[in-house]
């Protein structure tokens, strides 16, 4: 498989992070989750973390200039020729435009945008049962994929916790933020001929297989 530059688009809780990790495991493509990057900044109490925390806690979007700067700096550090997946960025049209400008400067194409399609009821159910390792950000689900050792991470032994924004009242706000600010990107990327959809209600291995098929088709049509 040729290295790809991909965007994973879709509401929270649709398995974007899990699928980015599976492609990272298989091909070594860098999986960049804007949420994970921001949570690391919050944990470090950096200037960016302090500026971002209140927005994140309440399910609002962090201002475009903050997150755009962080992501473009991250992309600049990824070695040339290496694949990457942006999970959770862009989330607004201005972010998408800033990304396009940055990539044009580096003469890098976006190979595809994968849209993770899932009904709201399933999203809420998945997020309230989601848990995450405080140290390495590996995600679990208390119902479908709990950590083997109760509340310790299988990968690193860190504490497995519920994110403060994974409580139901914040999820409702995150979903409405998604509808008003992020969903317009579906049409934005559709118009550019980049959008492909996966049925995110299926098991992770099935979604992974569908993603691989879709990526192989991108190679065939290149
Ligand atoms: P996530 O882990 O992707 O659900 O992101 C958690 C939170 O981080 C979001 O609810 C936002 O507050 C913030 N965030 C993550 N990515 C972005 C982005 N691209 N633009 C603005 N805020 C973001």
XYZ file of N, CA and C and ligand atoms in Angstrom:
689
model
N 0.852 -1.199 0.000
C 0.000 0.000 0.000
C 0.892 1.255 0.000
N 0.616 2.157 -0.947
C 1.377 3.420 -0.986
C 1.043 4.271 0.239
N 2.020 4.979 0.787
C 1.759 5.838 1.958
C 0.680 6.860 1.605
N -0.234 7.083 2.544
C -1.361 7.985 2.272
C -1.391 9.146 3.264
N -1.993 10.254 2.789
C -2.296 11.401 3.656
C -3.807 11.458 3.769
N -4.312 11.138 4.962
C -5.755 10.966 5.126
C -6.321 11.865 6.206
N -7.599 12.210 6.028
C -8.351 12.906 7.071
C -9.485 11.996 7.503
N -9.634 11.812 8.812
C -10.771 11.066 9.345
C -11.778 12.068 9.880
N -12.964 12.049 9.274
C -14.006 13.012 9.602
C -15.211 12.277 10.164
N -15.856 12.889 11.155
C -17.062 12.270 11.712
C -17.248 12.692 13.143
N -18.455 12.464 13.681
C -18.725 12.858 15.065
C -17.787 12.139 16.044
N -17.735 12.631 17.295
C -16.934 11.912 18.302
C -17.524 10.526 18.528
N -16.674 9.599 18.942
C -17.166 8.275 19.337
C -17.495 7.350 18.187
N -17.011 7.659 16.983
C -17.340 6.802 15.846
C -16.193 5.851 15.475
N -15.140 5.833 16.307
C -14.055 4.868 16.091
C -12.913 5.395 15.230
N -12.834 6.717 15.034
C -11.769 7.272 14.188
C -10.386 6.970 14.777
N -10.274 7.157 16.091
C -8.979 6.938 16.750
C -8.551 5.477 16.660
N -9.500 4.575 16.870
C -9.196 3.141 16.792
C -8.706 2.784 15.389
N -9.399 3.314 14.374
C -9.021 2.978 12.992
C -7.684 3.618 12.609
N -7.422 4.820 13.111
C -6.129 5.452 12.821
C -5.003 4.617 13.431
N -5.258 4.110 14.654
C -4.249 3.284 15.331
C -4.005 1.985 14.552
N -5.083 1.374 14.009
C -4.923 0.125 13.253
C -4.074 0.357 11.988
N -4.270 1.501 11.342
C -3.454 1.801 10.147
C -2.016 2.125 10.546
N -1.864 2.764 11.722
C -0.513 3.031 12.233
C 0.208 1.699 12.512
N -0.503 0.765 13.166
C 0.102 -0.548 13.466
C 0.503 -1.258 12.169
N -0.359 -1.171 11.142
C -0.135 -1.945 9.917
C 0.910 -1.313 8.994
N 0.830 0.012 8.831
C 1.687 0.661 7.823
C 2.689 1.652 8.407
N 2.557 1.957 9.707
C 3.469 2.934 10.314
C 3.133 4.376 9.991
N 1.944 4.615 9.402
C 1.554 6.004 9.120
C 1.324 6.727 10.446
N 1.735 7.974 10.530
C 1.574 8.742 11.774
C 0.085 9.007 12.021
N -0.390 8.653 13.216
C -1.793 8.912 13.570
C -1.814 10.133 14.473
N -2.326 11.245 13.955
C -2.324 12.484 14.743
C -3.737 12.827 15.171
N -4.010 12.630 16.459
C -5.331 12.969 16.985
C -5.264 14.349 17.629
N -6.053 15.282 17.092
C -6.007 16.646 17.642
C -6.458 16.641 19.106
N -7.447 15.797 19.438
C -7.915 15.716 20.826
C -6.810 15.210 21.757
N -6.094 14.160 21.322
C -4.999 13.622 22.158
C -3.902 14.668 22.339
N -3.596 15.379 21.252
C -2.534 16.396 21.330
C -2.948 17.486 22.329
N -4.208 17.918 22.241
C -4.685 18.967 23.165
C -4.727 18.454 24.598
N -5.159 17.199 24.784
C -5.200 16.661 26.169
C -3.787 16.588 26.758
N -2.790 16.268 25.933
C -1.400 16.246 26.431
C -0.969 17.658 26.842
N -1.403 18.660 26.081
C -1.066 20.052 26.428
C -1.744 20.463 27.743
N -3.005 20.009 27.910
C -3.727 20.327 29.155
C -2.993 19.691 30.337
N -2.598 18.423 30.150
C -1.918 17.690 31.230
C -0.599 18.378 31.607
N 0.092 18.880 30.588
C 1.387 19.534 30.832
C 1.212 20.959 31.351
N -0.057 21.422 31.395
C -0.367 22.801 31.814
C 0.425 23.822 31.003
N 0.593 23.539 29.712
C 1.293 24.475 28.823
C 0.367 25.657 28.530
N 0.916 26.663 27.853
C 0.117 27.830 27.494
C -1.080 27.415 26.624
N -0.806 26.527 25.655
C -1.886 26.044 24.775
C -2.915 25.261 25.589
N -2.418 24.403 26.490
C -3.316 23.597 27.318
C -4.210 24.470 28.184
N -3.624 25.485 28.778
C -4.408 26.373 29.648
C -5.459 27.127 28.830
N -5.091 27.512 27.604
C -6.042 28.239 26.751
C -7.159 27.316 26.259
N -6.841 26.031 26.075
C -7.797 25.106 25.448
C -8.749 24.443 26.442
N -8.326 24.323 27.695
C -9.029 23.432 28.621
C -10.512 23.736 28.787
N -10.859 25.003 28.986
C -12.254 25.350 29.257
C -13.171 24.990 28.066
N -12.672 25.232 26.856
C -13.462 24.862 25.668
C -13.702 23.350 25.658
N -12.645 22.591 25.920
C -12.730 21.134 25.838
C -13.667 20.569 26.892
N -13.550 21.092 28.096
C -14.345 20.613 29.227
C -15.845 20.775 28.968
N -16.194 21.827 28.214
C -17.604 22.123 28.002
C -18.108 21.645 26.636
N -17.250 20.993 25.850
C -17.698 20.443 24.568
C -17.724 21.455 23.442
N -17.040 22.600 23.638
C -16.942 23.586 22.554
C -15.649 23.329 21.775
N -15.511 23.977 20.628
C -14.268 23.849 19.867
C -13.242 24.865 20.353
N -12.007 24.429 20.402
C -10.879 25.309 20.700
C -10.740 26.274 19.505
N -10.375 27.554 19.727
C -10.275 28.488 18.596
C -9.373 27.967 17.467
N -9.795 28.276 16.234
C -9.108 27.759 15.043
C -7.601 28.030 15.044
N -7.200 29.270 15.429
C -5.766 29.591 15.301
C -4.920 28.723 16.230
N -5.448 28.385 17.415
C -4.669 27.569 18.362
C -4.428 26.183 17.772
N -5.515 25.511 17.383
C -5.372 24.113 16.948
C -4.673 24.026 15.588
N -4.917 25.001 14.723
C -4.293 24.960 13.399
C -2.767 25.062 13.525
N -2.320 25.950 14.409
C -0.876 26.098 14.610
C -0.247 24.798 15.106
N -0.932 24.145 16.056
C -0.394 22.911 16.643
C -0.311 21.806 15.582
N -1.369 21.668 14.801
C -1.404 20.565 13.828
C -0.417 20.795 12.678
N -0.361 22.012 12.171
C 0.572 22.263 11.058
C 2.023 22.074 11.522
N 2.304 22.488 12.760
C 3.669 22.273 13.289
C 3.945 20.775 13.399
N 2.941 20.004 13.819
C 3.097 18.547 13.933
C 3.342 17.911 12.572
N 2.580 18.352 11.572
C 2.734 17.781 10.226
C 4.107 18.096 9.655
N 4.599 19.270 9.963
C 5.911 19.672 9.445
C 7.013 18.748 9.983
N 6.760 18.188 11.170
C 7.773 17.307 11.775
C 7.726 15.882 11.224
N 6.594 15.500 10.577
C 6.495 14.132 10.051
C 7.443 14.013 8.857
N 8.219 12.924 8.836
C 9.222 12.772 7.785
C 8.568 12.779 6.404
N 9.246 13.383 5.437
C 8.737 13.419 4.057
C 8.567 11.978 3.562
N 7.490 11.750 2.837
C 7.259 10.418 2.276
C 6.510 9.493 3.212
N 6.372 9.898 4.493
C 5.657 9.043 5.433
C 4.157 9.343 5.362
N 3.341 8.307 5.501
C 1.894 8.517 5.524
C 1.462 9.148 6.834
N 0.320 9.810 6.814
C -0.247 10.310 8.072
C -1.766 10.321 7.999
N -2.355 10.308 9.194
C -3.814 10.349 9.316
C -4.139 11.444 10.312
N -4.990 12.389 9.903
C -5.453 13.427 10.822
C -6.797 12.985 11.381
N -6.837 12.789 12.691
C -8.059 12.315 13.354
C -8.601 13.468 14.209
N -9.714 14.059 13.759
C -10.307 15.151 14.540
C -9.885 16.539 14.073
N -9.153 16.621 13.014
C -8.751 17.892 12.405
C -8.773 17.714 10.899
N -9.304 18.638 10.133
C -9.968 19.874 10.532
C -11.380 19.638 11.052
N -11.889 20.600 11.829
C -13.231 20.512 12.387
C -14.082 21.723 12.012
N -13.509 22.646 11.258
C -14.270 23.801 10.755
C -13.751 24.090 9.344
N -14.544 24.852 8.576
C -14.098 25.202 7.220
C -12.805 26.046 7.268
N -12.696 27.061 8.169
C -11.414 27.794 8.226
C -10.216 26.888 8.546
N -10.409 25.875 9.389
C -9.296 24.933 9.651
C -8.940 24.177 8.373
N -9.960 23.761 7.617
C -9.710 23.010 6.371
C -8.960 23.894 5.382
N -9.320 25.173 5.348
C -8.648 26.088 4.412
C -7.196 26.327 4.831
N -6.975 26.452 6.139
C -5.598 26.646 6.627
C -4.759 25.395 6.345
N -5.372 24.232 6.494
C -4.652 22.980 6.194
C -4.294 22.934 4.712
N -5.268 23.260 3.865
C -5.022 23.227 2.412
C -3.873 24.169 2.044
N -3.848 25.349 2.677
C -2.786 26.317 2.365
C -1.426 25.770 2.804
N -1.380 25.174 4.000
C -0.117 24.603 4.502
C 0.371 23.476 3.604
N -0.547 22.592 3.201
C -0.151 21.448 2.373
C 0.290 21.908 0.980
N -0.375 22.947 0.472
C -0.002 23.460 -0.858
C 1.436 23.990 -0.822
N 1.771 24.637 0.300
C 3.121 25.180 0.459
C 4.158 24.058 0.415
N 3.802 22.928 1.042
C 4.737 21.785 1.073
C 4.541 20.851 -0.121
N 3.625 21.214 -1.029
C 3.298 20.389 -2.207
C 2.873 18.962 -1.820
N 2.038 18.877 -0.779
C 1.529 17.578 -0.335
C 0.035 17.483 -0.644
N -0.398 16.375 -1.255
C -1.828 16.225 -1.515
C -2.551 15.587 -0.326
N -3.884 15.788 -0.256
C -4.711 14.949 0.623
C -5.192 13.807 -0.271
N -4.937 12.559 0.139
C -5.328 11.435 -0.723
C -6.792 11.074 -0.553
N -7.333 11.280 0.641
C -8.737 10.939 0.850
C -9.221 11.404 2.208
N -10.540 11.594 2.288
C -11.182 11.963 3.547
C -12.183 10.854 3.842
N -11.995 10.176 4.973
C -12.919 9.073 5.295
C -13.920 9.561 6.332
N -15.180 9.449 5.953
C -16.270 9.904 6.806
C -16.847 8.704 7.567
N -16.865 8.824 8.901
C -17.352 7.749 9.771
C -18.820 8.018 10.111
N -19.683 7.195 9.538
C -21.124 7.423 9.616
C -21.747 6.566 10.717
N -22.433 7.219 11.667
C -23.025 6.493 12.799
C -24.172 7.310 13.400
N -25.331 6.659 13.713
C -26.450 7.410 14.303
C -26.125 7.934 15.703
N -26.724 9.093 16.061
C -26.472 9.727 17.363
C -26.689 8.803 18.559
N -27.766 7.996 18.532
C -28.072 7.140 19.683
C -26.904 6.193 19.957
N -26.344 5.635 18.896
C -25.215 4.700 19.051
C -23.977 5.444 19.537
N -23.800 6.678 19.055
C -22.635 7.482 19.463
C -22.666 7.698 20.980
N -23.826 8.124 21.498
C -23.927 8.425 22.932
C -23.654 7.165 23.748
N -24.251 6.056 23.334
C -24.052 4.788 24.035
C -22.560 4.405 24.046
N -21.893 4.595 22.910
C -20.469 4.240 22.836
C -19.616 5.155 23.699
N -19.953 6.467 23.708
C -19.070 7.388 24.439
C -19.218 7.225 25.941
N -20.441 7.010 26.439
C -20.564 6.900 27.903
C -19.884 5.640 28.437
N -19.690 4.644 27.567
C -19.008 3.419 28.019
C -17.523 3.432 27.636
N -17.064 4.544 27.038
C -15.663 4.633 26.629
C -14.775 4.966 27.825
N -13.595 4.385 27.859
C -12.583 4.729 28.862
C -11.264 4.923 28.127
N -10.349 5.648 28.769
C -9.093 5.954 28.074
C -7.924 5.897 29.055
N -6.767 5.451 28.559
C -5.584 5.414 29.421
C -5.065 6.843 29.596
N -4.866 7.193 30.851
C -4.407 8.542 31.188
C -2.999 8.810 30.665
N -2.218 7.716 30.497
C -0.820 7.897 30.098
C -0.633 7.833 28.580
N -1.173 6.777 27.923
C -0.839 6.600 26.490
C -2.044 6.803 25.580
N -3.219 7.125 26.153
C -4.419 7.466 25.376
C -5.050 6.283 24.633
N -4.613 5.049 24.928
C -5.305 3.891 24.343
C -6.751 3.889 24.839
N -7.693 3.614 23.911
C -9.102 3.644 24.343
C -9.641 2.239 24.560
N -10.595 2.176 25.481
C -11.274 0.926 25.820
C -12.765 1.209 25.855
N -13.550 0.111 25.952
C -14.980 0.269 26.171
C -15.358 -0.726 27.250
N -16.009 -0.232 28.312
C -16.266 -1.117 29.451
C -17.131 -2.316 29.058
N -17.913 -2.152 27.989
C -18.766 -3.269 27.577
C -18.109 -4.186 26.558
N -17.484 -3.572 25.527
C -17.029 -4.398 24.402
C -15.546 -4.744 24.450
N -14.742 -3.881 25.034
C -13.291 -4.148 25.014
C -12.645 -3.573 26.269
N -12.999 -4.123 27.463
C -12.421 -3.579 28.700
C -10.936 -3.932 28.814
N -10.168 -3.148 29.596
C -8.775 -3.540 29.825
C -8.746 -4.878 30.572
N -7.731 -5.689 30.279
C -7.683 -7.033 30.891
C -7.550 -6.939 32.411
N -6.776 -5.936 32.871
C -6.535 -5.834 34.319
C -7.438 -4.791 34.965
N -8.724 -4.800 34.672
C -9.672 -3.912 35.349
C -9.509 -2.458 34.973
N -8.724 -1.702 35.774
C -8.600 -0.271 35.495
C -7.169 0.126 35.135
N -6.390 -0.870 34.628
C -5.011 -0.562 34.190
C -4.871 -0.852 32.698
N -4.093 -0.014 32.007
C -3.958 -0.128 30.551
C -3.165 -1.378 30.142
N -3.682 -2.115 29.140
C -2.984 -3.313 28.637
C -1.635 -2.953 28.026
N -1.549 -1.760 27.411
C -0.310 -1.391 26.714
C 0.768 -0.903 27.663
N 0.392 -0.002 28.627
C 1.448 0.661 29.409
C 1.239 0.576 30.918
N 0.114 0.000 31.362
C -0.114 -0.125 32.807
C -0.650 1.151 33.455
N -0.878 2.205 32.642
C -1.405 3.471 33.174
C -2.846 3.317 33.663
N -3.304 4.328 34.409
C -4.684 4.296 34.923
C -5.670 4.522 33.775
N -6.723 3.693 33.739
C -7.747 3.836 32.702
C -8.946 4.572 33.314
N -9.302 5.701 32.716
C -10.301 6.596 33.313
C -11.378 6.995 32.289
N -12.413 7.679 32.778
C -13.385 8.277 31.858
C -12.973 9.724 31.600
N -12.952 10.157 30.334
C -12.631 11.552 30.026
C -13.681 12.473 30.614
N -13.277 13.668 31.047
C -14.249 14.575 31.682
C -15.309 15.040 30.691
N -14.982 14.985 29.372
C -15.989 15.407 28.388
C -16.758 14.228 27.801
N -16.592 13.030 28.375
C -17.356 11.853 27.919
C -18.607 11.625 28.761
N -18.935 12.584 29.647
C -20.195 12.483 30.395
C -21.340 12.904 29.476
N -22.529 12.310 29.734
C -23.624 12.463 28.774
C -23.973 13.923 28.468
N -23.986 14.790 29.519
C -24.407 16.178 29.260
C -23.407 16.900 28.342
N -22.130 16.547 28.446
C -21.143 17.192 27.560
C -21.226 16.590 26.148
N -21.541 15.297 26.077
C -21.616 14.646 24.756
C -22.690 15.303 23.899
N -23.826 15.612 24.525
C -24.920 16.244 23.781
C -24.427 17.561 23.167
N -23.669 18.312 23.956
C -23.108 19.582 23.466
C -22.082 19.323 22.346
N -21.240 18.289 22.529
C -20.233 17.990 21.498
C -20.900 17.611 20.178
N -22.021 16.870 20.288
C -22.723 16.482 19.053
C -23.327 17.698 18.358
N -23.852 18.644 19.163
C -24.440 19.814 18.505
C -23.323 20.699 17.923
N -22.180 20.778 18.606
C -21.015 21.486 18.042
C -20.626 20.848 16.706
N -20.621 19.510 16.697
C -20.264 18.788 15.466
C -21.220 19.156 14.326
N -22.535 19.106 14.627
C -23.534 19.374 13.569
C -23.363 20.773 12.982
N -23.174 21.779 13.855
C -23.154 23.148 13.329
C -21.794 23.513 12.723
N -20.693 23.052 13.341
C -19.389 23.551 12.898
C -18.590 22.589 12.018
N -18.777 21.290 12.253
C -17.929 20.326 11.535
C -18.639 19.673 10.352
N -19.945 19.378 10.502
C -20.654 18.674 9.424
C -20.552 19.373 8.058
N -20.463 20.737 7.994
C -20.295 21.360 6.669
C -19.060 20.858 5.900
N -18.107 20.248 6.618
C -16.917 19.738 5.921
C -17.238 18.522 5.042
N -18.365 17.856 5.340
C -18.745 16.695 4.513
C -18.926 17.183 3.071
N -19.712 18.248 2.933
C -19.962 18.786 1.595
C -18.689 19.422 1.001
N -17.933 20.077 1.876
C -16.686 20.739 1.453
C -15.763 19.736 0.752
N -15.581 18.555 1.393
C -14.673 17.566 0.804
C -15.345 16.754 -0.303
N -16.676 16.635 -0.229
C -17.399 15.943 -1.291
C -17.201 16.707 -2.611
N -17.315 18.043 -2.519
C -17.150 18.885 -3.706
C -15.757 18.721 -4.318
N -14.774 18.405 -3.480
C -13.402 18.226 -3.985
C -13.162 16.793 -4.459
N -14.205 15.947 -4.366
C -14.082 14.558 -4.819
C -13.238 13.696 -3.897
N -13.059 14.150 -2.650
C -12.154 13.418 -1.740
C -12.889 12.523 -0.755
N -14.206 12.721 -0.603
C -14.940 12.053 0.487
C -15.281 10.594 0.179
N -14.991 9.729 1.139
C -15.403 8.323 1.084
C -16.038 8.010 2.430
N -17.073 7.136 2.457
C -17.758 6.857 3.727
C -17.526 5.432 4.176
N -17.478 5.242 5.494
C -17.525 3.875 6.036
C -18.689 3.800 7.019
N -19.270 2.602 7.133
C -20.341 2.344 8.095
C -19.670 2.062 9.433
N -19.691 3.079 10.331
C -18.946 2.981 11.586
C -19.685 2.155 12.636
N -20.871 1.609 12.284
C -21.597 0.794 13.271
C -21.026 -0.627 13.320
N -20.195 -0.979 12.350
C -19.678 -2.351 12.281
C -18.521 -2.548 13.272
N -18.136 -3.798 13.485
C -17.039 -4.103 14.420
C -15.744 -3.482 13.902
N -14.811 -3.100 14.818
C -13.567 -2.450 14.389
C -12.829 -3.201 13.272
N -12.771 -4.546 13.353
C -12.034 -5.297 12.328
C -12.727 -5.176 10.968
N -14.061 -5.105 10.985
C -14.817 -4.997 9.726
C -14.630 -3.599 9.120
N -14.656 -2.578 9.991
C -14.437 -1.210 9.503
C -13.011 -1.094 8.936
N -12.059 -1.717 9.606
C -10.658 -1.698 9.146
C -10.563 -2.323 7.746
N -11.229 -3.475 7.573
C -11.192 -4.152 6.262
C -11.819 -3.255 5.196
N -12.925 -2.590 5.551
C -13.585 -1.693 4.583
C -12.660 -0.525 4.236
N -11.952 -0.007 5.250
C -11.031 1.114 5.003
C -9.892 0.671 4.076
N -9.381 -0.547 4.300
C -8.279 -1.030 3.449
C -8.732 -1.163 1.994
N -9.966 -1.651 1.824
C -10.512 -1.814 0.472
C -10.615 -0.458 -0.233
N -11.134 0.479 0.546
C -11.318 1.831 0.021
C -9.964 2.467 -0.358
N -8.952 2.226 0.471
C -7.625 2.793 0.192
C -7.001 2.119 -1.033
N -7.259 0.814 -1.173
C -6.733 0.106 -2.353
C -7.380 0.666 -3.615
N -8.676 1.023 -3.506
C -9.369 1.605 -4.673
C -8.783 2.974 -5.025
N -8.342 3.726 -3.993
C -7.701 5.021 -4.275
C -6.428 4.805 -5.095
N -5.654 3.757 -4.727
C -4.428 3.449 -5.473
C -4.773 3.080 -6.913
N -5.841 2.270 -7.064
C -6.210 1.793 -8.404
C -6.644 2.943 -9.310
N -7.275 3.968 -8.684
C -7.783 5.064 -9.519
C -6.760 6.187 -9.695
N -5.577 6.047 -9.034
C -4.578 7.139 -9.100
C -3.897 7.168 -10.478
P -11.734 14.683 20.507
O -10.839 13.842 21.354
O -11.382 14.649 19.044
O -13.205 14.366 20.734
O -11.509 16.202 20.965
C -11.753 16.597 22.301
C -11.938 18.090 22.356
O -10.738 18.755 21.918
C -13.038 18.648 21.465
O -14.330 18.566 22.051
C -12.568 20.098 21.290
O -12.824 20.869 22.442
C -11.057 19.926 21.187
N -10.633 19.728 19.775
C -10.090 18.619 19.220
N -9.819 18.806 17.922
C -10.207 20.074 17.640
C -10.212 20.857 16.443
N -9.773 20.376 15.271
N -10.699 22.127 16.548
C -11.145 22.644 17.701
N -11.187 21.951 18.852
C -10.717 20.671 18.824
